[in-house]
Amino acid sequence: NAGVTQTPKFQVLKTGQSMTLQCAQDMNHEYMSWYRQDPGMGLRLIHYSVGAGITDQGEVPNGYNVSRSTTEDFPLRLLSAAPSQTSVYFCASISGGVAEAFFGQGTRLTVV
Amino acid sequence: SQELEQSPQSLIVQEGKNLTINCTSSKTLYGLYWYKQKYGEGLIFLMMLQKGGEEKSHEKITAKLDEKKQQSSLHITASQPSHAGIYLCGADTTGNQFYFGTGTSLTVIP
């Protein structure tokens, strides 16, 4: 089925550990983005990409890295996890221009 | 800072009552999306509005985008327990960055 595949669904990390959240889409969308969702704050944009090889910072980029080597994949890296990064993360994929956004199922990350 | 202001933050209504959720931007919206999220689950797309004055309906949910394209409202008629969840508005206000409102938590009491 076409859509956005986000892995893992759940993850527990110790402070200082690193990990990569994977996001892949098979709809040939140019625009992909990562959000974190925290209680009372809605979805906040971390990083986004308007095409392969192009990434930019969103609202809350500190502590996260991204890369976009292919149109399909947009991984989010936590280099040194901190408790403040405990959150639910969503990856989104949107076709060019104004169109429907497709979301992954989310990753619930806990940093202890 | 939040690009989109959503109100109210939470809503508790009796089954059968109507309700409205608002989403306001200080900038022109290039496209406004409404999503629903059931607690602990992913986001479900409800509808998208592009043109000023546009109105769309899906079952008992109606969304409108005002003429100036800076505010949208989501209206639920005769609410049911299945409508419970978090409603999020999302929009492209710059041409490249998609932002979301803070969400409205809806509880429907049977």
mmCIF file with all atom_site columns, C-alpha atoms in Angstrom:
data_model
loop_
_atom_site.group_PDB
_atom_site.id
_atom_site.type_symbol
_atom_site.label_atom_id
_atom_site.label_alt_id
_atom_site.label_comp_id
_atom_site.label_asym_id
_atom_site.label_entity_id
_atom_site.label_seq_id
_atom_site.pdbx_PDB_ins_code
_atom_site.Cartn_x
_atom_site.Cartn_y
_atom_site.Cartn_z
_atom_site.occupancy
_atom_site.B_iso_or_equiv
_atom_site.pdbx_formal_charge
_atom_site.auth_seq_id
_atom_site.auth_comp_id
_atom_site.auth_asym_id
_atom_site.auth_atom_id
_atom_site.pdbx_PDB_model_num
ATOM 1   C CA . ASN A 1 1   ? 0.000   0.000  0.000  1.00 0.00 ? 1   ASN A CA 1
ATOM 2   C CA . ALA A 1 2   ? 1.259   3.471  -0.866 1.00 0.00 ? 2   ALA A CA 1
ATOM 3   C CA . GLY A 1 3   ? 1.982   5.759  2.025  1.00 0.00 ? 3   GLY A CA 1
ATOM 4   C CA . VAL A 1 4   ? 4.519   6.756  4.641  1.00 0.00 ? 4   VAL A CA 1
ATOM 5   C CA . THR A 1 5   ? 6.385   4.104  6.576  1.00 0.00 ? 5   THR A CA 1
ATOM 6   C CA . GLN A 1 6   ? 7.861   5.262  9.866  1.00 0.00 ? 6   GLN A CA 1
ATOM 7   C CA . THR A 1 7   ? 9.950   3.079  12.159 1.00 0.00 ? 7   THR A CA 1
ATOM 8   C CA . PRO A 1 8   ? 10.280  2.208  14.961 1.00 0.00 ? 8   PRO A CA 1
ATOM 9   C CA . LYS A 1 9   ? 6.886   2.647  16.679 1.00 0.00 ? 9   LYS A CA 1
ATOM 10  C CA . PHE A 1 10  ? 8.363   2.689  20.161 1.00 0.00 ? 10  PHE A CA 1
ATOM 11  C CA . GLN A 1 11  ? 11.857  3.344  21.464 1.00 0.00 ? 11  GLN A CA 1
ATOM 12  C CA . VAL A 1 12  ? 13.468  3.828  24.852 1.00 0.00 ? 12  VAL A CA 1
ATOM 13  C CA . LEU A 1 13  ? 16.898  5.443  24.959 1.00 0.00 ? 13  LEU A CA 1
ATOM 14  C CA . LYS A 1 14  ? 19.328  6.279  27.690 1.00 0.00 ? 14  LYS A CA 1
ATOM 15  C CA . THR A 1 15  ? 20.584  9.851  27.916 1.00 0.00 ? 15  THR A CA 1
ATOM 16  C CA . GLY A 1 16  ? 23.499  10.314 25.552 1.00 0.00 ? 16  GLY A CA 1
ATOM 17  C CA . GLN A 1 17  ? 22.611  7.467  23.222 1.00 0.00 ? 17  GLN A CA 1
ATOM 18  C CA . SER A 1 18  ? 22.112  8.067  19.534 1.00 0.00 ? 18  SER A CA 1
ATOM 19  C CA . MET A 1 19  ? 19.496  6.692  17.194 1.00 0.00 ? 19  MET A CA 1
ATOM 20  C CA . THR A 1 20  ? 17.857  7.218  13.815 1.00 0.00 ? 20  THR A CA 1
ATOM 21  C CA . LEU A 1 21  ? 14.142  7.370  13.148 1.00 0.00 ? 21  LEU A CA 1
ATOM 22  C CA . GLN A 1 22  ? 13.397  6.101  9.666  1.00 0.00 ? 22  GLN A CA 1
ATOM 23  C CA . CYS A 1 23  ? 10.825  7.568  7.290  1.00 0.00 ? 23  CYS A CA 1
ATOM 24  C CA . ALA A 1 24  ? 10.125  6.326  3.778  1.00 0.00 ? 24  ALA A CA 1
ATOM 25  C CA . GLN A 1 25  ? 7.452   7.206  1.235  1.00 0.00 ? 25  GLN A CA 1
ATOM 26  C CA . ASP A 1 26  ? 6.661   5.622  -2.102 1.00 0.00 ? 26  ASP A CA 1
ATOM 27  C CA . MET A 1 27  ? 4.535   8.414  -3.567 1.00 0.00 ? 27  MET A CA 1
ATOM 28  C CA . ASN A 1 28  ? 7.418   10.338 -5.173 1.00 0.00 ? 28  ASN A CA 1
ATOM 29  C CA . HIS A 1 29  ? 6.640   13.387 -3.036 1.00 0.00 ? 29  HIS A CA 1
ATOM 30  C CA . GLU A 1 30  ? 9.206   16.151 -2.992 1.00 0.00 ? 30  GLU A CA 1
ATOM 31  C CA . TYR A 1 31  ? 8.309   17.607 0.404  1.00 0.00 ? 31  TYR A CA 1
ATOM 32  C CA . MET A 1 32  ? 8.956   15.650 3.594  1.00 0.00 ? 32  MET A CA 1
ATOM 33  C CA . SER A 1 33  ? 9.083   16.838 7.167  1.00 0.00 ? 33  SER A CA 1
ATOM 34  C CA . TRP A 1 34  ? 9.515   15.748 10.756 1.00 0.00 ? 34  TRP A CA 1
ATOM 35  C CA . TYR A 1 35  ? 7.393   16.926 13.682 1.00 0.00 ? 35  TYR A CA 1
ATOM 36  C CA . ARG A 1 36  ? 7.332   16.293 17.366 1.00 0.00 ? 36  ARG A CA 1
ATOM 37  C CA . GLN A 1 37  ? 4.114   16.273 19.321 1.00 0.00 ? 37  GLN A CA 1
ATOM 38  C CA . ASP A 1 38  ? 4.074   17.253 22.971 1.00 0.00 ? 38  ASP A CA 1
ATOM 39  C CA . PRO A 1 39  ? 1.071   17.724 25.269 1.00 0.00 ? 39  PRO A CA 1
ATOM 40  C CA . GLY A 1 40  ? -0.481  21.173 24.849 1.00 0.00 ? 40  GLY A CA 1
ATOM 41  C CA . MET A 1 41  ? 1.898   22.134 22.052 1.00 0.00 ? 41  MET A CA 1
ATOM 42  C CA . GLY A 1 42  ? 0.504   20.428 18.994 1.00 0.00 ? 42  GLY A CA 1
ATOM 43  C CA . LEU A 1 43  ? 2.843   19.417 16.218 1.00 0.00 ? 43  LEU A CA 1
ATOM 44  C CA . ARG A 1 44  ? 6.081   21.388 15.979 1.00 0.00 ? 44  ARG A CA 1
ATOM 45  C CA . LEU A 1 45  ? 8.228   21.313 12.863 1.00 0.00 ? 45  LEU A CA 1
ATOM 46  C CA . ILE A 1 46  ? 11.760  19.985 13.442 1.00 0.00 ? 46  ILE A CA 1
ATOM 47  C CA . HIS A 1 47  ? 13.293  19.790 9.953  1.00 0.00 ? 47  HIS A CA 1
ATOM 48  C CA . TYR A 1 48  ? 11.943  19.651 6.446  1.00 0.00 ? 48  TYR A CA 1
ATOM 49  C CA . SER A 1 49  ? 13.113  18.894 2.941  1.00 0.00 ? 49  SER A CA 1
ATOM 50  C CA . VAL A 1 50  ? 11.787  20.186 -0.370 1.00 0.00 ? 50  VAL A CA 1
ATOM 51  C CA . GLY A 1 51  ? 13.648  17.596 -2.414 1.00 0.00 ? 51  GLY A CA 1
ATOM 52  C CA . ALA A 1 52  ? 16.586  15.215 -2.522 1.00 0.00 ? 52  ALA A CA 1
ATOM 53  C CA . GLY A 1 53  ? 19.747  16.914 -1.321 1.00 0.00 ? 53  GLY A CA 1
ATOM 54  C CA . ILE A 1 54  ? 17.869  19.865 0.232  1.00 0.00 ? 54  ILE A CA 1
ATOM 55  C CA . THR A 1 55  ? 17.045  20.180 3.920  1.00 0.00 ? 55  THR A CA 1
ATOM 56  C CA . ASP A 1 56  ? 16.210  23.084 6.187  1.00 0.00 ? 56  ASP A CA 1
ATOM 57  C CA . GLN A 1 57  ? 15.460  23.791 9.822  1.00 0.00 ? 57  GLN A CA 1
ATOM 58  C CA . GLY A 1 58  ? 11.994  24.168 11.207 1.00 0.00 ? 58  GLY A CA 1
ATOM 59  C CA . GLU A 1 59  ? 10.785  25.522 14.506 1.00 0.00 ? 59  GLU A CA 1
ATOM 60  C CA . VAL A 1 60  ? 12.688  23.217 16.915 1.00 0.00 ? 60  VAL A CA 1
ATOM 61  C CA . PRO A 1 61  ? 15.766  21.813 15.133 1.00 0.00 ? 61  PRO A CA 1
ATOM 62  C CA . ASN A 1 62  ? 18.284  21.695 17.997 1.00 0.00 ? 62  ASN A CA 1
ATOM 63  C CA . GLY A 1 63  ? 19.496  18.194 18.850 1.00 0.00 ? 63  GLY A CA 1
ATOM 64  C CA . TYR A 1 64  ? 18.330  16.701 15.547 1.00 0.00 ? 64  TYR A CA 1
ATOM 65  C CA . ASN A 1 65  ? 19.986  16.086 12.194 1.00 0.00 ? 65  ASN A CA 1
ATOM 66  C CA . VAL A 1 66  ? 18.427  15.082 8.894  1.00 0.00 ? 66  VAL A CA 1
ATOM 67  C CA . SER A 1 67  ? 19.565  14.134 5.417  1.00 0.00 ? 67  SER A CA 1
ATOM 68  C CA . ARG A 1 68  ? 17.749  13.534 2.133  1.00 0.00 ? 68  ARG A CA 1
ATOM 69  C CA . SER A 1 69  ? 19.918  11.473 -0.171 1.00 0.00 ? 69  SER A CA 1
ATOM 70  C CA . THR A 1 70  ? 16.917  10.058 -2.055 1.00 0.00 ? 70  THR A CA 1
ATOM 71  C CA . THR A 1 71  ? 13.363  11.248 -2.704 1.00 0.00 ? 71  THR A CA 1
ATOM 72  C CA . GLU A 1 72  ? 12.002  8.256  -0.799 1.00 0.00 ? 72  GLU A CA 1
ATOM 73  C CA . ASP A 1 73  ? 13.878  8.470  2.501  1.00 0.00 ? 73  ASP A CA 1
ATOM 74  C CA . PHE A 1 74  ? 14.143  11.179 5.150  1.00 0.00 ? 74  PHE A CA 1
ATOM 75  C CA . PRO A 1 75  ? 15.766  9.866  8.342  1.00 0.00 ? 75  PRO A CA 1
ATOM 76  C CA . LEU A 1 76  ? 15.871  11.868 11.578 1.00 0.00 ? 76  LEU A CA 1
ATOM 77  C CA . ARG A 1 77  ? 18.948  11.453 13.765 1.00 0.00 ? 77  ARG A CA 1
ATOM 78  C CA . LEU A 1 78  ? 19.317  12.103 17.452 1.00 0.00 ? 78  LEU A CA 1
ATOM 79  C CA . LEU A 1 79  ? 23.048  12.371 18.059 1.00 0.00 ? 79  LEU A CA 1
ATOM 80  C CA . SER A 1 80  ? 22.975  12.497 21.865 1.00 0.00 ? 80  SER A CA 1
ATOM 81  C CA . ALA A 1 81  ? 19.519  11.887 23.286 1.00 0.00 ? 81  ALA A CA 1
ATOM 82  C CA . ALA A 1 82  ? 18.267  14.076 26.125 1.00 0.00 ? 82  ALA A CA 1
ATOM 83  C CA . PRO A 1 83  ? 15.174  13.651 28.351 1.00 0.00 ? 83  PRO A CA 1
ATOM 84  C CA . SER A 1 84  ? 13.740  16.806 26.718 1.00 0.00 ? 84  SER A CA 1
ATOM 85  C CA . GLN A 1 85  ? 13.512  14.825 23.485 1.00 0.00 ? 85  GLN A CA 1
ATOM 86  C CA . THR A 1 86  ? 10.952  12.466 24.991 1.00 0.00 ? 86  THR A CA 1
ATOM 87  C CA . SER A 1 87  ? 8.029   12.953 22.640 1.00 0.00 ? 87  SER A CA 1
ATOM 88  C CA . VAL A 1 88  ? 5.974   11.443 19.846 1.00 0.00 ? 88  VAL A CA 1
ATOM 89  C CA . TYR A 1 89  ? 7.545   11.994 16.448 1.00 0.00 ? 89  TYR A CA 1
ATOM 90  C CA . PHE A 1 90  ? 5.672   12.116 13.140 1.00 0.00 ? 90  PHE A CA 1
ATOM 91  C CA . CYS A 1 91  ? 7.050   12.070 9.649  1.00 0.00 ? 91  CYS A CA 1
ATOM 92  C CA . ALA A 1 92  ? 4.968   13.655 6.864  1.00 0.00 ? 92  ALA A CA 1
ATOM 93  C CA . SER A 1 93  ? 5.120   13.559 3.095  1.00 0.00 ? 93  SER A CA 1
ATOM 94  C CA . ILE A 1 94  ? 3.364   16.104 0.868  1.00 0.00 ? 94  ILE A CA 1
ATOM 95  C CA . SER A 1 95  ? 3.214   16.357 -2.901 1.00 0.00 ? 95  SER A CA 1
ATOM 96  C CA . GLY A 1 96  ? 4.407   19.565 -4.540 1.00 0.00 ? 96  GLY A CA 1
ATOM 97  C CA . GLY A 1 97  ? 2.290   22.650 -4.096 1.00 0.00 ? 97  GLY A CA 1
ATOM 98  C CA . VAL A 1 98  ? -0.785  22.643 -1.896 1.00 0.00 ? 98  VAL A CA 1
ATOM 99  C CA . ALA A 1 99  ? -1.942  19.088 -1.402 1.00 0.00 ? 99  ALA A CA 1
ATOM 100 C CA . GLU A 1 100 ? -2.832  16.493 1.151  1.00 0.00 ? 100 GLU A CA 1
ATOM 101 C CA . ALA A 1 101 ? -0.205  15.566 3.736  1.00 0.00 ? 101 ALA A CA 1
ATOM 102 C CA . PHE A 1 102 ? 0.388   11.906 4.507  1.00 0.00 ? 102 PHE A CA 1
ATOM 103 C CA . PHE A 1 103 ? 1.665   11.003 7.944  1.00 0.00 ? 103 PHE A CA 1
ATOM 104 C CA . GLY A 1 104 ? 3.535   8.047  9.354  1.00 0.00 ? 104 GLY A CA 1
ATOM 105 C CA . GLN A 1 105 ? 2.009   6.287  12.348 1.00 0.00 ? 105 GLN A CA 1
ATOM 106 C CA . GLY A 1 106 ? 4.357   8.001  14.779 1.00 0.00 ? 106 GLY A CA 1
ATOM 107 C CA . THR A 1 107 ? 7.271   6.988  17.005 1.00 0.00 ? 107 THR A CA 1
ATOM 108 C CA . ARG A 1 108 ? 6.881   7.203  20.757 1.00 0.00 ? 108 ARG A CA 1
ATOM 109 C CA . LEU A 1 109 ? 10.349  7.982  22.087 1.00 0.00 ? 109 LEU A CA 1
ATOM 110 C CA . THR A 1 110 ? 11.279  7.962  25.767 1.00 0.00 ? 110 THR A CA 1
ATOM 111 C CA . VAL A 1 111 ? 14.680  9.152  26.914 1.00 0.00 ? 111 VAL A CA 1
ATOM 112 C CA . VAL A 1 112 ? 15.595  8.125  30.455 1.00 0.00 ? 112 VAL A CA 1
ATOM 113 C CA . SER B 2 1   ? 5.953   30.642 18.469 1.00 0.00 ? 1   SER B CA 1
ATOM 114 C CA . GLN B 2 2   ? 2.924   29.016 16.986 1.00 0.00 ? 2   GLN B CA 1
ATOM 115 C CA . GLU B 2 3   ? 2.036   30.031 13.446 1.00 0.00 ? 3   GLU B CA 1
ATOM 116 C CA . LEU B 2 4   ? -1.514  28.814 13.934 1.00 0.00 ? 4   LEU B CA 1
ATOM 117 C CA . GLU B 2 5   ? -3.726  29.565 16.914 1.00 0.00 ? 5   GLU B CA 1
ATOM 118 C CA . GLN B 2 6   ? -6.372  26.948 17.569 1.00 0.00 ? 6   GLN B CA 1
ATOM 119 C CA . SER B 2 7   ? -9.291  27.302 19.968 1.00 0.00 ? 7   SER B CA 1
ATOM 120 C CA . PRO B 2 8   ? -10.595 26.042 22.210 1.00 0.00 ? 8   PRO B CA 1
ATOM 121 C CA . GLN B 2 9   ? -7.843  23.857 23.678 1.00 0.00 ? 9   GLN B CA 1
ATOM 122 C CA . SER B 2 10  ? -10.356 21.366 24.962 1.00 0.00 ? 10  SER B CA 1
ATOM 123 C CA . LEU B 2 11  ? -14.049 20.775 24.606 1.00 0.00 ? 11  LEU B CA 1
ATOM 124 C CA . ILE B 2 12  ? -16.466 18.535 26.489 1.00 0.00 ? 12  ILE B CA 1
ATOM 125 C CA . VAL B 2 13  ? -19.915 18.205 24.953 1.00 0.00 ? 13  VAL B CA 1
ATOM 126 C CA . GLN B 2 14  ? -22.981 16.086 25.451 1.00 0.00 ? 14  GLN B CA 1
ATOM 127 C CA . GLU B 2 15  ? -23.753 13.609 22.697 1.00 0.00 ? 15  GLU B CA 1
ATOM 128 C CA . GLY B 2 16  ? -26.005 15.192 20.099 1.00 0.00 ? 16  GLY B CA 1
ATOM 129 C CA . LYS B 2 17  ? -24.732 18.729 20.604 1.00 0.00 ? 17  LYS B CA 1
ATOM 130 C CA . ASN B 2 18  ? -23.096 20.832 17.902 1.00 0.00 ? 18  ASN B CA 1
ATOM 131 C CA . LEU B 2 19  ? -19.625 22.282 18.293 1.00 0.00 ? 19  LEU B CA 1
ATOM 132 C CA . THR B 2 20  ? -17.107 24.486 16.491 1.00 0.00 ? 20  THR B CA 1
ATOM 133 C CA . ILE B 2 21  ? -13.310 24.539 16.543 1.00 0.00 ? 21  ILE B CA 1
ATOM 134 C CA . ASN B 2 22  ? -11.400 27.527 15.175 1.00 0.00 ? 22  ASN B CA 1
ATOM 135 C CA . CYS B 2 23  ? -7.980  27.877 13.576 1.00 0.00 ? 23  CYS B CA 1
ATOM 136 C CA . THR B 2 24  ? -6.507  31.356 13.039 1.00 0.00 ? 24  THR B CA 1
ATOM 137 C CA . SER B 2 25  ? -3.365  32.537 11.289 1.00 0.00 ? 25  SER B CA 1
ATOM 138 C CA . SER B 2 26  ? -1.760  35.957 11.132 1.00 0.00 ? 26  SER B CA 1
ATOM 139 C CA . LYS B 2 27  ? -0.632  35.161 7.597  1.00 0.00 ? 27  LYS B CA 1
ATOM 140 C CA . THR B 2 28  ? -2.452  34.128 4.440  1.00 0.00 ? 28  THR B CA 1
ATOM 141 C CA . LEU B 2 29  ? -2.986  30.400 4.302  1.00 0.00 ? 29  LEU B CA 1
ATOM 142 C CA . TYR B 2 30  ? -1.953  28.670 1.110  1.00 0.00 ? 30  TYR B CA 1
ATOM 143 C CA . GLY B 2 31  ? -3.781  25.535 2.074  1.00 0.00 ? 31  GLY B CA 1
ATOM 144 C CA . LEU B 2 32  ? -5.538  24.551 5.282  1.00 0.00 ? 32  LEU B CA 1
ATOM 145 C CA . TYR B 2 33  ? -5.835  20.959 6.458  1.00 0.00 ? 33  TYR B CA 1
ATOM 146 C CA . TRP B 2 34  ? -7.886  19.428 9.205  1.00 0.00 ? 34  TRP B CA 1
ATOM 147 C CA . TYR B 2 35  ? -6.785  16.213 10.899 1.00 0.00 ? 35  TYR B CA 1
ATOM 148 C CA . LYS B 2 36  ? -8.164  14.039 13.636 1.00 0.00 ? 36  LYS B CA 1
ATOM 149 C CA . GLN B 2 37  ? -6.047  12.005 15.983 1.00 0.00 ? 37  GLN B CA 1
ATOM 150 C CA . LYS B 2 38  ? -7.423  9.331  18.218 1.00 0.00 ? 38  LYS B CA 1
ATOM 151 C CA . TYR B 2 39  ? -5.567  9.099  21.488 1.00 0.00 ? 39  TYR B CA 1
ATOM 152 C CA . GLY B 2 40  ? -2.288  7.220  21.037 1.00 0.00 ? 40  GLY B CA 1
ATOM 153 C CA . GLU B 2 41  ? -2.762  6.780  17.290 1.00 0.00 ? 41  GLU B CA 1
ATOM 154 C CA . GLY B 2 42  ? -1.646  8.446  14.089 1.00 0.00 ? 42  GLY B CA 1
ATOM 155 C CA . LEU B 2 43  ? -3.198  11.393 12.285 1.00 0.00 ? 43  LEU B CA 1
ATOM 156 C CA . ILE B 2 44  ? -6.209  10.939 10.023 1.00 0.00 ? 44  ILE B CA 1
ATOM 157 C CA . PHE B 2 45  ? -6.775  13.421 7.215  1.00 0.00 ? 45  PHE B CA 1
ATOM 158 C CA . LEU B 2 46  ? -10.264 14.945 7.267  1.00 0.00 ? 46  LEU B CA 1
ATOM 159 C CA . MET B 2 47  ? -10.262 17.596 4.562  1.00 0.00 ? 47  MET B CA 1
ATOM 160 C CA . MET B 2 48  ? -8.320  20.318 2.837  1.00 0.00 ? 48  MET B CA 1
ATOM 161 C CA . LEU B 2 49  ? -9.413  23.847 1.937  1.00 0.00 ? 49  LEU B CA 1
ATOM 162 C CA . GLN B 2 50  ? -7.649  26.030 -0.587 1.00 0.00 ? 50  GLN B CA 1
ATOM 163 C CA . LYS B 2 51  ? -9.896  28.800 -1.801 1.00 0.00 ? 51  LYS B CA 1
ATOM 164 C CA . GLY B 2 52  ? -11.203 31.726 0.222  1.00 0.00 ? 52  GLY B CA 1
ATOM 165 C CA . GLY B 2 53  ? -14.836 31.096 1.104  1.00 0.00 ? 53  GLY B CA 1
ATOM 166 C CA . GLU B 2 54  ? -14.526 27.370 0.423  1.00 0.00 ? 54  GLU B CA 1
ATOM 167 C CA . GLU B 2 55  ? -16.617 24.973 2.474  1.00 0.00 ? 55  GLU B CA 1
ATOM 168 C CA . LYS B 2 56  ? -16.373 21.191 2.551  1.00 0.00 ? 56  LYS B CA 1
ATOM 169 C CA . SER B 2 57  ? -18.346 18.542 4.366  1.00 0.00 ? 57  SER B CA 1
ATOM 170 C CA . HIS B 2 58  ? -17.700 14.950 5.264  1.00 0.00 ? 58  HIS B CA 1
ATOM 171 C CA . GLU B 2 59  ? -20.503 13.128 7.050  1.00 0.00 ? 59  GLU B CA 1
ATOM 172 C CA . LYS B 2 60  ? -21.367 15.406 9.990  1.00 0.00 ? 60  LYS B CA 1
ATOM 173 C CA . ILE B 2 61  ? -18.188 17.475 9.854  1.00 0.00 ? 61  ILE B CA 1
ATOM 174 C CA . THR B 2 62  ? -18.059 20.765 7.922  1.00 0.00 ? 62  THR B CA 1
ATOM 175 C CA . ALA B 2 63  ? -15.011 22.965 7.487  1.00 0.00 ? 63  ALA B CA 1
ATOM 176 C CA . LYS B 2 64  ? -14.854 26.495 6.106  1.00 0.00 ? 64  LYS B CA 1
ATOM 177 C CA . LEU B 2 65  ? -12.018 28.791 5.077  1.00 0.00 ? 65  LEU B CA 1
ATOM 178 C CA . ASP B 2 66  ? -12.833 32.475 5.355  1.00 0.00 ? 66  ASP B CA 1
ATOM 179 C CA . GLU B 2 67  ? -12.624 34.867 2.398  1.00 0.00 ? 67  GLU B CA 1
ATOM 180 C CA . LYS B 2 68  ? -9.319  36.351 3.561  1.00 0.00 ? 68  LYS B CA 1
ATOM 181 C CA . LYS B 2 69  ? -7.859  32.840 3.955  1.00 0.00 ? 69  LYS B CA 1
ATOM 182 C CA . GLN B 2 70  ? -6.643  33.526 7.469  1.00 0.00 ? 70  GLN B CA 1
ATOM 183 C CA . GLN B 2 71  ? -9.149  31.592 9.531  1.00 0.00 ? 71  GLN B CA 1
ATOM 184 C CA . SER B 2 72  ? -10.861 28.245 9.317  1.00 0.00 ? 72  SER B CA 1
ATOM 185 C CA . SER B 2 73  ? -13.586 26.671 11.399 1.00 0.00 ? 73  SER B CA 1
ATOM 186 C CA . LEU B 2 74  ? -14.524 23.021 11.838 1.00 0.00 ? 74  LEU B CA 1
ATOM 187 C CA . HIS B 2 75  ? -18.113 22.365 12.781 1.00 0.00 ? 75  HIS B CA 1
ATOM 188 C CA . ILE B 2 76  ? -19.497 19.049 14.004 1.00 0.00 ? 76  ILE B CA 1
ATOM 189 C CA . THR B 2 77  ? -23.258 18.579 13.941 1.00 0.00 ? 77  THR B CA 1
ATOM 190 C CA . ALA B 2 78  ? -24.984 16.229 16.374 1.00 0.00 ? 78  ALA B CA 1
ATOM 191 C CA . SER B 2 79  ? -21.763 14.994 17.953 1.00 0.00 ? 79  SER B CA 1
ATOM 192 C CA . GLN B 2 80  ? -21.245 11.303 18.713 1.00 0.00 ? 80  GLN B CA 1
ATOM 193 C CA . PRO B 2 81  ? -18.750 9.474  20.950 1.00 0.00 ? 81  PRO B CA 1
ATOM 194 C CA . SER B 2 82  ? -16.926 8.405  17.768 1.00 0.00 ? 82  SER B CA 1
ATOM 195 C CA . HIS B 2 83  ? -16.064 12.073 17.175 1.00 0.00 ? 83  HIS B CA 1
ATOM 196 C CA . ALA B 2 84  ? -13.911 12.149 20.299 1.00 0.00 ? 84  ALA B CA 1
ATOM 197 C CA . GLY B 2 85  ? -10.207 12.773 19.777 1.00 0.00 ? 85  GLY B CA 1
ATOM 198 C CA . ILE B 2 86  ? -7.759  15.563 19.066 1.00 0.00 ? 86  ILE B CA 1
ATOM 199 C CA . TYR B 2 87  ? -8.466  17.829 16.113 1.00 0.00 ? 87  TYR B CA 1
ATOM 200 C CA . LEU B 2 88  ? -5.511  19.568 14.510 1.00 0.00 ? 88  LEU B CA 1
ATOM 201 C CA . CYS B 2 89  ? -5.424  22.220 11.834 1.00 0.00 ? 89  CYS B CA 1
ATOM 202 C CA . GLY B 2 90  ? -2.357  22.420 9.630  1.00 0.00 ? 90  GLY B CA 1
ATOM 203 C CA . ALA B 2 91  ? -1.357  24.934 7.004  1.00 0.00 ? 91  ALA B CA 1
ATOM 204 C CA . ASP B 2 92  ? 1.309   26.169 4.682  1.00 0.00 ? 92  ASP B CA 1
ATOM 205 C CA . THR B 2 93  ? 1.861   29.844 5.519  1.00 0.00 ? 93  THR B CA 1
ATOM 206 C CA . THR B 2 94  ? 5.159   30.449 3.769  1.00 0.00 ? 94  THR B CA 1
ATOM 207 C CA . GLY B 2 95  ? 5.130   28.260 0.693  1.00 0.00 ? 95  GLY B CA 1
ATOM 208 C CA . ASN B 2 96  ? 7.557   25.733 2.159  1.00 0.00 ? 96  ASN B CA 1
ATOM 209 C CA . GLN B 2 97  ? 6.902   25.145 5.828  1.00 0.00 ? 97  GLN B CA 1
ATOM 210 C CA . PHE B 2 98  ? 3.842   23.340 7.071  1.00 0.00 ? 98  PHE B CA 1
ATOM 211 C CA . TYR B 2 99  ? 2.752   24.291 10.572 1.00 0.00 ? 99  TYR B CA 1
ATOM 212 C CA . PHE B 2 100 ? 0.080   22.933 12.852 1.00 0.00 ? 100 PHE B CA 1
ATOM 213 C CA . GLY B 2 101 ? -2.163  24.337 15.516 1.00 0.00 ? 101 GLY B CA 1
ATOM 214 C CA . THR B 2 102 ? -1.919  23.270 19.145 1.00 0.00 ? 102 THR B CA 1
ATOM 215 C CA . GLY B 2 103 ? -4.853  20.931 18.808 1.00 0.00 ? 103 GLY B CA 1
ATOM 216 C CA . THR B 2 104 ? -8.308  20.724 20.359 1.00 0.00 ? 104 THR B CA 1
ATOM 217 C CA . SER B 2 105 ? -9.140  17.787 22.582 1.00 0.00 ? 105 SER B CA 1
ATOM 218 C CA . LEU B 2 106 ? -12.777 16.782 22.128 1.00 0.00 ? 106 LEU B CA 1
ATOM 219 C CA . THR B 2 107 ? -14.660 14.608 24.608 1.00 0.00 ? 107 THR B CA 1
ATOM 220 C CA . VAL B 2 108 ? -18.221 13.553 23.819 1.00 0.00 ? 108 VAL B CA 1
ATOM 221 C CA . ILE B 2 109 ? -20.247 12.363 26.787 1.00 0.00 ? 109 ILE B CA 1
ATOM 222 C CA . PRO B 2 110 ? -22.858 9.712  25.948 1.00 0.00 ? 110 PRO B CA 1
#
